[in-house]
Amino acid sequence: MTDSASTGAARTRRYEDILVVTLDHPPVNALSAAVRRDLSAAIQSAQTDNQVRAILLVGAGRNFIAGADIREFGKPPQQPLLPDVCNQIEASAKPVVAALHGAALGGGLEIALAAHYRVALASAKLGLPEVNLGLLPGAGGTQRAPRLMGAAAAVDLMLSGKPLSAEAALNAGLVDTLATEDDPLDAGLAYTRQLLALNAGARRTRDATAALADRQAALAAVDAAAERVAATARGLFSPARIVEAVRAAIEQPFEEGLRTERALFLQCIDSPQRAALVHAFFAERDTAKIPELKEARARRLERVGIVGGGTMGAGIAVAVLDAGLPVVMVEQDDAALGRGRARVEQVYDLLVKKGRIDAGERAARLARFSGATRYDALGDADLIIEAVFEDMAVKQTVFAQLDRVAKPGAVLATNTSYLDVDRIAAATRGPADVLGLHFFSPANIMKLLEVVVGKDTAPDTVATGFELAKRLRKIPVRAGVCDGFIGNRILAVHRQAADMMMEDGASPYDIDAAVRAFGYPMGPYQMADLAGGDIGWATRKRRAATRDPALRYVQIPDRLCERGWFGQKTGRGFYLYPDGARQGTPDPEVLAIIDEERRRAGVTPRPYTQDDILRRYLAAMINEAANVLHQGIALRPSDVDVVFLSGYGFPRYRGGPTHYADSVGLDSVLADIRGFAEEDPAFWKPSPLLVQLAESGRNFASLNQAA
């Protein structure tokens, strides 16, 4: 080894006749302009250094290269561009070896594909996740990956956005060998020395032919992918361009394929979807920027108690067990506890059946689960989550018991969807220890967690809620106290807008179709049938005494519930579900009930176009989002977007309600609301914040920057 070394984002040191280029750009070795510049300079200088026979690329820290530098998103590109650096690596006259560990993602994997040889440590994760940001691999990835792993595997890698393990990458042909060493430098040097001993020269990926030798099969794979994208990636822009780029790898010479890839990449860059998906990416990162985390740290969090073993309690238990924490579940009697345990076991049985975990892992997780029928069993818990029936009196009774048995400093959380967290906290002597943790069903799958902060909730209690979300790998959003918090409060308003359209002439099936066409996986009436109509009915009855008499009340959903038509679980709701079907079919009897209700209400039905439906549905959503922000229930518009993207099916490629509103123009949204107010001024009241922003020429995004 020589002592000569360089510094910088890609530092060099020569080990005998191997030049090691270490990419060192904390925390994840993202491909910043400095990394690209220093890497390019190192490759160039090695070409004329007679003491260098081979070049080894390694990453410092935990990763090879985790992808693009997100700090450069939206800024003018700086030279050298990544495609040029990749081409320079591939053109090297001396063999270039990439030693992969940790993340080798996006542009990081494109660097590795441009290298001549690849060795992977067991920790390596290789992926091309650009589709998640509305992009495609734009530095040769769509041309090189198919040449190494075949068209079918390459297009799957890019369309899924999910990484491969080192072993899977070896089997796919993406890497040449697996290292036995634990250190990437040791592994890379050992492999490079083997290659030099064999007099292995530069081996360019662009020249690889074996994986695409069966041209007919490769084109058939691309055609199948195109059909799949058309069927499943409805409304998305970049997946179809990915398929086009892979087709170019089969049909065009390499240089021409690179030009095709670049043109398609630039189309993606210019797409509004790319801006929306990037917004969503940053919005999720920003939810943890809350005042409480600046002044407090989370409390100890090693043991969790759960009160209630119903669907929600069992789902929360699974989420906590999956995070490696022990859980004690309390139910009112042995029979209820047995049902709760059975629900937890059922989830794990299904995971074993699907091959997601093995029987040993199932046993290990269930070994952390225990149950009891007395509240005293919760005495050692650091955090207790109540997940009982959505009734204020019931929850207050539970919290009075928790106040009796919880140890000092334990955090008490309610999993309420709507109820006043401050009233629940008032049942205890320590409201500073109480917060809301609104999980979304199924709780072990859904990523969103609304952390509801009461007027007396202590900062370290809030920090503990966010720490739990981190352990559970959920996306936490801070919410203030009001009926429904962020998501369900806004949902109630745009569902009311839908109900009014239904009474005025649009069928529930027309409304669902319009909302699906916008990009939602299902419409509001399909969702109501899935959740259970009795849930909303109970909420409506609870609110009846405080309902504003000036607001129109549509009784159609109540008529269905009075007949016991609660949706999928009863075989019919707004739709029919014969023989336990998961997919509903329109019900003529529902349409007859709607007609009868129109006559009772004195409504003459009128036609609604898809555009009419969406303008009202989205305007109601956006207007109530503005009210939620105006009242401080949400800290920033992007938090509202995260709630709807992660918990309510809002299409990610549209960025969320406030990002979408900015894209169409707040003045346009406000004009719609004022127009609708001519028919119904009680419901269509423009939010003061929306008026203020629209009339001053500002947008919701300006509030994200200020938060």
JSON list of C-alpha atoms in Angstrom, two decimals, residues 56-263:
[
{"chain": "A", "resi": 56, "resn": "LEU", "atom": "CA", "xyz": [-12.06, -0.35, -7.13]},
{"chain": "A", "resi": 57, "resn": "LEU", "atom": "CA", "xyz": [-15.16, 1.64, -6.12]},
{"chain": "A", "resi": 58, "resn": "VAL", "atom": "CA", "xyz": [-16.29, 1.34, -2.49]},
{"chain": "A", "resi": 59, "resn": "GLY", "atom": "CA", "xyz": [-18.61, 3.33, -0.26]},
{"chain": "A", "resi": 60, "resn": "ALA", "atom": "CA", "xyz": [-17.68, 4.72, 3.14]},
{"chain": "A", "resi": 61, "resn": "GLY", "atom": "CA", "xyz": [-20.07, 4.18, 6.03]},
{"chain": "A", "resi": 62, "resn": "ARG", "atom": "CA", "xyz": [-23.15, 1.99, 5.75]},
{"chain": "A", "resi": 63, "resn": "ASN", "atom": "CA", "xyz": [-23.83, 2.22, 2.00]},
{"chain": "A", "resi": 64, "resn": "PHE", "atom": "CA", "xyz": [-22.26, 1.99, -1.42]},
{"chain": "A", "resi": 65, "resn": "ILE", "atom": "CA", "xyz": [-24.40, 4.82, -2.84]},
{"chain": "A", "resi": 66, "resn": "ALA", "atom": "CA", "xyz": [-28.01, 5.32, -1.72]},
{"chain": "A", "resi": 67, "resn": "GLY", "atom": "CA", "xyz": [-29.07, 7.29, -4.80]},
{"chain": "A", "resi": 68, "resn": "ALA", "atom": "CA", "xyz": [-29.47, 10.89, -5.88]},
{"chain": "A", "resi": 69, "resn": "ASP", "atom": "CA", "xyz": [-28.80, 13.76, -3.49]},
{"chain": "A", "resi": 70, "resn": "ILE", "atom": "CA", "xyz": [-32.27, 14.95, -2.52]},
{"chain": "A", "resi": 71, "resn": "ARG", "atom": "CA", "xyz": [-30.79, 18.33, -1.56]},
{"chain": "A", "resi": 72, "resn": "GLU", "atom": "CA", "xyz": [-30.27, 18.96, -5.26]},
{"chain": "A", "resi": 73, "resn": "PHE", "atom": "CA", "xyz": [-33.88, 18.14, -6.23]},
{"chain": "A", "resi": 74, "resn": "GLY", "atom": "CA", "xyz": [-35.47, 20.97, -8.19]},
{"chain": "A", "resi": 75, "resn": "LYS", "atom": "CA", "xyz": [-32.18, 22.82, -8.69]},
{"chain": "A", "resi": 76, "resn": "PRO", "atom": "CA", "xyz": [-30.43, 23.31, -12.04]},
{"chain": "A", "resi": 77, "resn": "PRO", "atom": "CA", "xyz": [-28.25, 20.26, -12.82]},
{"chain": "A", "resi": 78, "resn": "GLN", "atom": "CA", "xyz": [-24.50, 20.68, -12.27]},
{"chain": "A", "resi": 79, "resn": "GLN", "atom": "CA", "xyz": [-21.73, 19.14, -14.34]},
{"chain": "A", "resi": 80, "resn": "PRO", "atom": "CA", "xyz": [-20.68, 16.45, -14.64]},
{"chain": "A", "resi": 81, "resn": "LEU", "atom": "CA", "xyz": [-24.04, 14.80, -15.20]},
{"chain": "A", "resi": 82, "resn": "LEU", "atom": "CA", "xyz": [-24.46, 11.24, -13.95]},
{"chain": "A", "resi": 83, "resn": "PRO", "atom": "CA", "xyz": [-24.94, 9.67, -17.41]},
{"chain": "A", "resi": 84, "resn": "ASP", "atom": "CA", "xyz": [-21.58, 11.11, -18.45]},
{"chain": "A", "resi": 85, "resn": "VAL", "atom": "CA", "xyz": [-19.86, 9.77, -15.33]},
{"chain": "A", "resi": 86, "resn": "CYS", "atom": "CA", "xyz": [-21.37, 6.30, -15.92]},
{"chain": "A", "resi": 87, "resn": "ASN", "atom": "CA", "xyz": [-20.22, 6.32, -19.55]},
{"chain": "A", "resi": 88, "resn": "GLN", "atom": "CA", "xyz": [-16.76, 7.41, -18.44]},
{"chain": "A", "resi": 89, "resn": "ILE", "atom": "CA", "xyz": [-16.55, 4.53, -15.94]},
{"chain": "A", "resi": 90, "resn": "GLU", "atom": "CA", "xyz": [-17.64, 2.02, -18.58]},
{"chain": "A", "resi": 91, "resn": "ALA", "atom": "CA", "xyz": [-15.15, 3.42, -21.11]},
{"chain": "A", "resi": 92, "resn": "SER", "atom": "CA", "xyz": [-12.20, 2.98, -18.73]},
{"chain": "A", "resi": 93, "resn": "ALA", "atom": "CA", "xyz": [-9.36, 1.06, -20.34]},
{"chain": "A", "resi": 94, "resn": "LYS", "atom": "CA", "xyz": [-8.56, -0.43, -16.94]},
{"chain": "A", "resi": 95, "resn": "PRO", "atom": "CA", "xyz": [-11.03, -2.78, -15.23]},
{"chain": "A", "resi": 96, "resn": "VAL", "atom": "CA", "xyz": [-13.39, -1.08, -12.77]},
{"chain": "A", "resi": 97, "resn": "VAL", "atom": "CA", "xyz": [-14.80, -3.15, -9.90]},
{"chain": "A", "resi": 98, "resn": "ALA", "atom": "CA", "xyz": [-17.70, -2.07, -7.66]},
{"chain": "A", "resi": 99, "resn": "ALA", "atom": "CA", "xyz": [-17.85, -3.53, -4.14]},
{"chain": "A", "resi": 100, "resn": "LEU", "atom": "CA", "xyz": [-21.45, -3.21, -2.98]},
{"chain": "A", "resi": 101, "resn": "HIS", "atom": "CA", "xyz": [-22.68, -3.09, 0.59]},
{"chain": "A", "resi": 102, "resn": "GLY", "atom": "CA", "xyz": [-25.75, -1.53, 2.17]},
{"chain": "A", "resi": 103, "resn": "ALA", "atom": "CA", "xyz": [-27.80, 0.51, -0.28]},
{"chain": "A", "resi": 104, "resn": "ALA", "atom": "CA", "xyz": [-26.86, 0.51, -3.96]},
{"chain": "A", "resi": 105, "resn": "LEU", "atom": "CA", "xyz": [-29.93, 2.30, -5.20]},
{"chain": "A", "resi": 106, "resn": "GLY", "atom": "CA", "xyz": [-30.95, 4.44, -8.14]},
{"chain": "A", "resi": 107, "resn": "GLY", "atom": "CA", "xyz": [-27.94, 6.28, -9.51]},
{"chain": "A", "resi": 108, "resn": "GLY", "atom": "CA", "xyz": [-25.77, 4.25, -7.14]},
{"chain": "A", "resi": 109, "resn": "LEU", "atom": "CA", "xyz": [-26.76, 1.04, -8.89]},
{"chain": "A", "resi": 110, "resn": "GLU", "atom": "CA", "xyz": [-26.32, 2.75, -12.27]},
{"chain": "A", "resi": 111, "resn": "ILE", "atom": "CA", "xyz": [-22.70, 3.51, -11.27]},
{"chain": "A", "resi": 112, "resn": "ALA", "atom": "CA", "xyz": [-22.25, -0.17, -10.38]},
{"chain": "A", "resi": 113, "resn": "LEU", "atom": "CA", "xyz": [-23.82, -1.31, -13.67]},
{"chain": "A", "resi": 114, "resn": "ALA", "atom": "CA", "xyz": [-21.35, 0.88, -15.55]},
{"chain": "A", "resi": 115, "resn": "ALA", "atom": "CA", "xyz": [-18.46, -0.79, -13.71]},
{"chain": "A", "resi": 116, "resn": "HIS", "atom": "CA", "xyz": [-16.99, -3.87, -15.36]},
{"chain": "A", "resi": 117, "resn": "TYR", "atom": "CA", "xyz": [-17.38, -6.25, -12.39]},
{"chain": "A", "resi": 118, "resn": "ARG", "atom": "CA", "xyz": [-19.53, -6.29, -9.26]},
{"chain": "A", "resi": 119, "resn": "VAL", "atom": "CA", "xyz": [-19.01, -8.04, -5.93]},
{"chain": "A", "resi": 120, "resn": "ALA", "atom": "CA", "xyz": [-21.76, -7.81, -3.28]},
{"chain": "A", "resi": 121, "resn": "LEU", "atom": "CA", "xyz": [-21.61, -8.22, 0.48]},
{"chain": "A", "resi": 122, "resn": "ALA", "atom": "CA", "xyz": [-24.51, -9.94, 2.23]},
{"chain": "A", "resi": 123, "resn": "SER", "atom": "CA", "xyz": [-25.84, -6.56, 3.39]},
{"chain": "A", "resi": 124, "resn": "ALA", "atom": "CA", "xyz": [-26.21, -5.17, -0.13]},
{"chain": "A", "resi": 125, "resn": "LYS", "atom": "CA", "xyz": [-29.61, -4.05, -1.41]},
{"chain": "A", "resi": 126, "resn": "LEU", "atom": "CA", "xyz": [-29.71, -3.31, -5.13]},
{"chain": "A", "resi": 127, "resn": "GLY", "atom": "CA", "xyz": [-32.59, -1.39, -6.64]},
{"chain": "A", "resi": 128, "resn": "LEU", "atom": "CA", "xyz": [-33.79, 1.16, -9.17]},
{"chain": "A", "resi": 129, "resn": "PRO", "atom": "CA", "xyz": [-36.60, 2.93, -7.26]},
{"chain": "A", "resi": 130, "resn": "GLU", "atom": "CA", "xyz": [-36.95, 5.98, -9.53]},
{"chain": "A", "resi": 131, "resn": "VAL", "atom": "CA", "xyz": [-40.57, 5.05, -10.34]},
{"chain": "A", "resi": 132, "resn": "ASN", "atom": "CA", "xyz": [-41.47, 6.12, -6.78]},
{"chain": "A", "resi": 133, "resn": "LEU", "atom": "CA", "xyz": [-40.54, 9.69, -7.73]},
{"chain": "A", "resi": 134, "resn": "GLY", "atom": "CA", "xyz": [-42.24, 9.61, -11.11]},
{"chain": "A", "resi": 135, "resn": "LEU", "atom": "CA", "xyz": [-38.96, 9.02, -12.94]},
{"chain": "A", "resi": 136, "resn": "LEU", "atom": "CA", "xyz": [-37.02, 6.28, -14.68]},
{"chain": "A", "resi": 137, "resn": "PRO", "atom": "CA", "xyz": [-33.33, 5.39, -14.33]},
{"chain": "A", "resi": 138, "resn": "GLY", "atom": "CA", "xyz": [-31.74, 8.10, -16.46]},
{"chain": "A", "resi": 139, "resn": "ALA", "atom": "CA", "xyz": [-28.03, 7.24, -16.42]},
{"chain": "A", "resi": 140, "resn": "GLY", "atom": "CA", "xyz": [-28.10, 4.08, -18.51]},
{"chain": "A", "resi": 141, "resn": "GLY", "atom": "CA", "xyz": [-29.94, 1.88, -16.01]},
{"chain": "A", "resi": 142, "resn": "THR", "atom": "CA", "xyz": [-32.73, 1.01, -18.43]},
{"chain": "A", "resi": 143, "resn": "GLN", "atom": "CA", "xyz": [-30.13, -0.06, -21.03]},
{"chain": "A", "resi": 144, "resn": "ARG", "atom": "CA", "xyz": [-27.55, -1.84, -18.86]},
{"chain": "A", "resi": 145, "resn": "ALA", "atom": "CA", "xyz": [-29.82, -3.74, -16.45]},
{"chain": "A", "resi": 146, "resn": "PRO", "atom": "CA", "xyz": [-31.61, -5.70, -19.23]},
{"chain": "A", "resi": 147, "resn": "ARG", "atom": "CA", "xyz": [-28.24, -6.62, -20.74]},
{"chain": "A", "resi": 148, "resn": "LEU", "atom": "CA", "xyz": [-27.23, -8.24, -17.45]},
{"chain": "A", "resi": 149, "resn": "MET", "atom": "CA", "xyz": [-30.45, -9.71, -16.05]},
{"chain": "A", "resi": 150, "resn": "GLY", "atom": "CA", "xyz": [-32.80, -9.94, -19.03]},
{"chain": "A", "resi": 151, "resn": "ALA", "atom": "CA", "xyz": [-35.76, -7.80, -20.01]},
{"chain": "A", "resi": 152, "resn": "ALA", "atom": "CA", "xyz": [-38.38, -9.43, -17.77]},
{"chain": "A", "resi": 153, "resn": "ALA", "atom": "CA", "xyz": [-36.35, -9.19, -14.56]},
{"chain": "A", "resi": 154, "resn": "ALA", "atom": "CA", "xyz": [-35.10, -5.68, -15.36]},
{"chain": "A", "resi": 155, "resn": "VAL", "atom": "CA", "xyz": [-38.52, -4.24, -16.08]},
{"chain": "A", "resi": 156, "resn": "ASP", "atom": "CA", "xyz": [-39.87, -5.85, -12.88]},
{"chain": "A", "resi": 157, "resn": "LEU", "atom": "CA", "xyz": [-37.02, -4.31, -10.87]},
{"chain": "A", "resi": 158, "resn": "MET", "atom": "CA", "xyz": [-37.77, -0.85, -12.23]},
{"chain": "A", "resi": 159, "resn": "LEU", "atom": "CA", "xyz": [-41.57, -1.01, -12.08]},
{"chain": "A", "resi": 160, "resn": "SER", "atom": "CA", "xyz": [-41.67, -2.36, -8.51]},
{"chain": "A", "resi": 161, "resn": "GLY", "atom": "CA", "xyz": [-39.10, 0.09, -7.18]},
{"chain": "A", "resi": 162, "resn": "LYS", "atom": "CA", "xyz": [-38.18, -2.60, -4.63]},
{"chain": "A", "resi": 163, "resn": "PRO", "atom": "CA", "xyz": [-34.56, -3.64, -4.04]},
{"chain": "A", "resi": 164, "resn": "LEU", "atom": "CA", "xyz": [-33.08, -7.10, -4.48]},
{"chain": "A", "resi": 165, "resn": "SER", "atom": "CA", "xyz": [-31.02, -8.84, -1.82]},
{"chain": "A", "resi": 166, "resn": "ALA", "atom": "CA", "xyz": [-27.40, -9.65, -2.67]},
{"chain": "A", "resi": 167, "resn": "GLU", "atom": "CA", "xyz": [-28.28, -13.30, -3.25]},
{"chain": "A", "resi": 168, "resn": "ALA", "atom": "CA", "xyz": [-31.25, -12.44, -5.49]},
{"chain": "A", "resi": 169, "resn": "ALA", "atom": "CA", "xyz": [-29.05, -10.02, -7.45]},
{"chain": "A", "resi": 170, "resn": "LEU", "atom": "CA", "xyz": [-26.46, -12.76, -7.97]},
{"chain": "A", "resi": 171, "resn": "ASN", "atom": "CA", "xyz": [-29.11, -15.19, -9.20]},
{"chain": "A", "resi": 172, "resn": "ALA", "atom": "CA", "xyz": [-30.46, -12.51, -11.54]},
{"chain": "A", "resi": 173, "resn": "GLY", "atom": "CA", "xyz": [-27.03, -11.81, -13.04]},
{"chain": "A", "resi": 174, "resn": "LEU", "atom": "CA", "xyz": [-26.79, -8.29, -11.66]},
{"chain": "A", "resi": 175, "resn": "VAL", "atom": "CA", "xyz": [-23.64, -9.06, -9.64]},
{"chain": "A", "resi": 176, "resn": "ASP", "atom": "CA", "xyz": [-20.80, -11.46, -10.41]},
{"chain": "A", "resi": 177, "resn": "THR", "atom": "CA", "xyz": [-20.02, -12.89, -6.99]},
{"chain": "A", "resi": 178, "resn": "LEU", "atom": "CA", "xyz": [-20.89, -12.70, -3.29]},
{"chain": "A", "resi": 179, "resn": "ALA", "atom": "CA", "xyz": [-18.21, -11.73, -0.80]},
{"chain": "A", "resi": 180, "resn": "THR", "atom": "CA", "xyz": [-17.40, -13.76, 2.29]},
{"chain": "A", "resi": 181, "resn": "GLU", "atom": "CA", "xyz": [-15.75, -10.74, 3.92]},
{"chain": "A", "resi": 182, "resn": "ASP", "atom": "CA", "xyz": [-17.67, -8.30, 6.15]},
{"chain": "A", "resi": 183, "resn": "ASP", "atom": "CA", "xyz": [-15.76, -5.22, 5.01]},
{"chain": "A", "resi": 184, "resn": "PRO", "atom": "CA", "xyz": [-16.37, -3.81, 1.50]},
{"chain": "A", "resi": 185, "resn": "LEU", "atom": "CA", "xyz": [-12.75, -2.73, 1.09]},
{"chain": "A", "resi": 186, "resn": "ASP", "atom": "CA", "xyz": [-11.42, -6.17, 2.00]},
{"chain": "A", "resi": 187, "resn": "ALA", "atom": "CA", "xyz": [-14.01, -7.86, -0.24]},
{"chain": "A", "resi": 188, "resn": "GLY", "atom": "CA", "xyz": [-13.30, -5.52, -3.13]},
{"chain": "A", "resi": 189, "resn": "LEU", "atom": "CA", "xyz": [-9.53, -5.85, -2.92]},
{"chain": "A", "resi": 190, "resn": "ALA", "atom": "CA", "xyz": [-9.71, -9.66, -2.70]},
{"chain": "A", "resi": 191, "resn": "TYR", "atom": "CA", "xyz": [-11.99, -9.90, -5.74]},
{"chain": "A", "resi": 192, "resn": "THR", "atom": "CA", "xyz": [-10.01, -7.36, -7.77]},
{"chain": "A", "resi": 193, "resn": "ARG", "atom": "CA", "xyz": [-6.77, -9.27, -7.08]},
{"chain": "A", "resi": 194, "resn": "GLN", "atom": "CA", "xyz": [-8.44, -12.46, -8.31]},
{"chain": "A", "resi": 195, "resn": "LEU", "atom": "CA", "xyz": [-9.41, -10.69, -11.52]},
{"chain": "A", "resi": 196, "resn": "LEU", "atom": "CA", "xyz": [-5.92, -9.29, -12.03]},
{"chain": "A", "resi": 197, "resn": "ALA", "atom": "CA", "xyz": [-4.41, -12.76, -11.46]},
{"chain": "A", "resi": 198, "resn": "LEU", "atom": "CA", "xyz": [-6.63, -13.96, -14.30]},
{"chain": "A", "resi": 199, "resn": "ASN", "atom": "CA", "xyz": [-5.55, -11.00, -16.46]},
{"chain": "A", "resi": 200, "resn": "ALA", "atom": "CA", "xyz": [-9.20, -9.95, -16.68]},
{"chain": "A", "resi": 201, "resn": "GLY", "atom": "CA", "xyz": [-9.58, -6.73, -18.62]},
{"chain": "A", "resi": 202, "resn": "ALA", "atom": "CA", "xyz": [-12.35, -4.22, -18.98]},
{"chain": "A", "resi": 203, "resn": "ARG", "atom": "CA", "xyz": [-15.68, -5.98, -19.62]},
{"chain": "A", "resi": 204, "resn": "ARG", "atom": "CA", "xyz": [-18.30, -3.47, -20.68]},
{"chain": "A", "resi": 205, "resn": "THR", "atom": "CA", "xyz": [-21.95, -4.02, -19.83]},
{"chain": "A", "resi": 206, "resn": "ARG", "atom": "CA", "xyz": [-22.99, -2.39, -23.10]},
{"chain": "A", "resi": 207, "resn": "ASP", "atom": "CA", "xyz": [-21.40, -5.34, -24.93]},
{"chain": "A", "resi": 208, "resn": "ALA", "atom": "CA", "xyz": [-23.24, -8.03, -22.94]},
{"chain": "A", "resi": 209, "resn": "THR", "atom": "CA", "xyz": [-25.55, -10.04, -25.20]},
{"chain": "A", "resi": 210, "resn": "ALA", "atom": "CA", "xyz": [-26.48, -13.31, -23.47]},
{"chain": "A", "resi": 211, "resn": "ALA", "atom": "CA", "xyz": [-29.41, -11.99, -21.37]},
{"chain": "A", "resi": 212, "resn": "LEU", "atom": "CA", "xyz": [-31.12, -10.54, -24.46]},
{"chain": "A", "resi": 213, "resn": "ALA", "atom": "CA", "xyz": [-30.09, -13.29, -26.89]},
{"chain": "A", "resi": 214, "resn": "ASP", "atom": "CA", "xyz": [-33.68, -14.52, -27.22]},
{"chain": "A", "resi": 215, "resn": "ARG", "atom": "CA", "xyz": [-35.04, -11.33, -28.74]},
{"chain": "A", "resi": 216, "resn": "GLN", "atom": "CA", "xyz": [-38.53, -12.75, -29.22]},
{"chain": "A", "resi": 217, "resn": "ALA", "atom": "CA", "xyz": [-38.85, -13.74, -25.56]},
{"chain": "A", "resi": 218, "resn": "ALA", "atom": "CA", "xyz": [-37.48, -10.36, -24.45]},
{"chain": "A", "resi": 219, "resn": "LEU", "atom": "CA", "xyz": [-40.02, -8.47, -26.55]},
{"chain": "A", "resi": 220, "resn": "ALA", "atom": "CA", "xyz": [-42.81, -10.73, -25.28]},
{"chain": "A", "resi": 221, "resn": "ALA", "atom": "CA", "xyz": [-41.78, -9.87, -21.70]},
{"chain": "A", "resi": 222, "resn": "VAL", "atom": "CA", "xyz": [-41.90, -6.15, -22.51]},
{"chain": "A", "resi": 223, "resn": "ASP", "atom": "CA", "xyz": [-45.31, -6.51, -24.19]},
{"chain": "A", "resi": 224, "resn": "ALA", "atom": "CA", "xyz": [-46.62, -8.33, -21.11]},
{"chain": "A", "resi": 225, "resn": "ALA", "atom": "CA", "xyz": [-45.24, -5.58, -18.87]},
{"chain": "A", "resi": 226, "resn": "ALA", "atom": "CA", "xyz": [-46.92, -2.94, -21.04]},
{"chain": "A", "resi": 227, "resn": "GLU", "atom": "CA", "xyz": [-50.27, -4.72, -20.63]},
{"chain": "A", "resi": 228, "resn": "ARG", "atom": "CA", "xyz": [-49.72, -5.01, -16.88]},
{"chain": "A", "resi": 229, "resn": "VAL", "atom": "CA", "xyz": [-48.91, -1.30, -16.61]},
{"chain": "A", "resi": 230, "resn": "ALA", "atom": "CA", "xyz": [-52.01, -0.38, -18.60]},
{"chain": "A", "resi": 231, "resn": "ALA", "atom": "CA", "xyz": [-54.15, -2.48, -16.25]},
{"chain": "A", "resi": 232, "resn": "THR", "atom": "CA", "xyz": [-52.59, -1.69, -12.87]},
{"chain": "A", "resi": 233, "resn": "ALA", "atom": "CA", "xyz": [-50.70, 1.62, -13.09]},
{"chain": "A", "resi": 234, "resn": "ARG", "atom": "CA", "xyz": [-53.78, 3.53, -14.17]},
{"chain": "A", "resi": 235, "resn": "GLY", "atom": "CA", "xyz": [-53.04, 7.23, -14.55]},
{"chain": "A", "resi": 236, "resn": "LEU", "atom": "CA", "xyz": [-49.31, 6.93, -13.81]},
{"chain": "A", "resi": 237, "resn": "PHE", "atom": "CA", "xyz": [-46.86, 8.46, -16.29]},
{"chain": "A", "resi": 238, "resn": "SER", "atom": "CA", "xyz": [-43.42, 6.98, -15.66]},
{"chain": "A", "resi": 239, "resn": "PRO", "atom": "CA", "xyz": [-44.18, 3.20, -15.67]},
{"chain": "A", "resi": 240, "resn": "ALA", "atom": "CA", "xyz": [-45.10, 3.20, -19.37]},
{"chain": "A", "resi": 241, "resn": "ARG", "atom": "CA", "xyz": [-41.91, 5.17, -20.15]},
{"chain": "A", "resi": 242, "resn": "ILE", "atom": "CA", "xyz": [-39.86, 2.60, -18.25]},
{"chain": "A", "resi": 243, "resn": "VAL", "atom": "CA", "xyz": [-41.32, -0.12, -20.45]},
{"chain": "A", "resi": 244, "resn": "GLU", "atom": "CA", "xyz": [-40.55, 1.95, -23.57]},
{"chain": "A", "resi": 245, "resn": "ALA", "atom": "CA", "xyz": [-36.96, 2.42, -22.44]},
{"chain": "A", "resi": 246, "resn": "VAL", "atom": "CA", "xyz": [-36.45, -1.32, -21.85]},
{"chain": "A", "resi": 247, "resn": "ARG", "atom": "CA", "xyz": [-37.93, -2.01, -25.27]},
{"chain": "A", "resi": 248, "resn": "ALA", "atom": "CA", "xyz": [-35.27, 0.33, -26.69]},
{"chain": "A", "resi": 249, "resn": "ALA", "atom": "CA", "xyz": [-32.57, -1.79, -24.99]},
{"chain": "A", "resi": 250, "resn": "ILE", "atom": "CA", "xyz": [-33.80, -4.75, -27.05]},
{"chain": "A", "resi": 251, "resn": "GLU", "atom": "CA", "xyz": [-34.48, -3.02, -30.35]},
{"chain": "A", "resi": 252, "resn": "GLN", "atom": "CA", "xyz": [-31.82, -0.30, -30.57]},
{"chain": "A", "resi": 253, "resn": "PRO", "atom": "CA", "xyz": [-28.00, -0.14, -30.50]},
{"chain": "A", "resi": 254, "resn": "PHE", "atom": "CA", "xyz": [-26.65, 0.91, -27.11]},
{"chain": "A", "resi": 255, "resn": "GLU", "atom": "CA", "xyz": [-25.89, 4.57, -27.92]},
{"chain": "A", "resi": 256, "resn": "GLU", "atom": "CA", "xyz": [-29.29, 5.03, -29.55]},
{"chain": "A", "resi": 257, "resn": "GLY", "atom": "CA", "xyz": [-30.93, 3.35, -26.55]},
{"chain": "A", "resi": 258, "resn": "LEU", "atom": "CA", "xyz": [-29.20, 5.84, -24.25]},
{"chain": "A", "resi": 259, "resn": "ARG", "atom": "CA", "xyz": [-30.63, 8.70, -26.30]},
{"chain": "A", "resi": 260, "resn": "THR", "atom": "CA", "xyz": [-34.10, 7.16, -26.11]},
{"chain": "A", "resi": 261, "resn": "GLU", "atom": "CA", "xyz": [-33.73, 6.73, -22.34]},
{"chain": "A", "resi": 262, "resn": "ARG", "atom": "CA", "xyz": [-32.65, 10.36, -21.97]},
{"chain": "A", "resi": 263, "resn": "ALA", "atom": "CA", "xyz": [-35.62, 11.66, -23.97]}
]
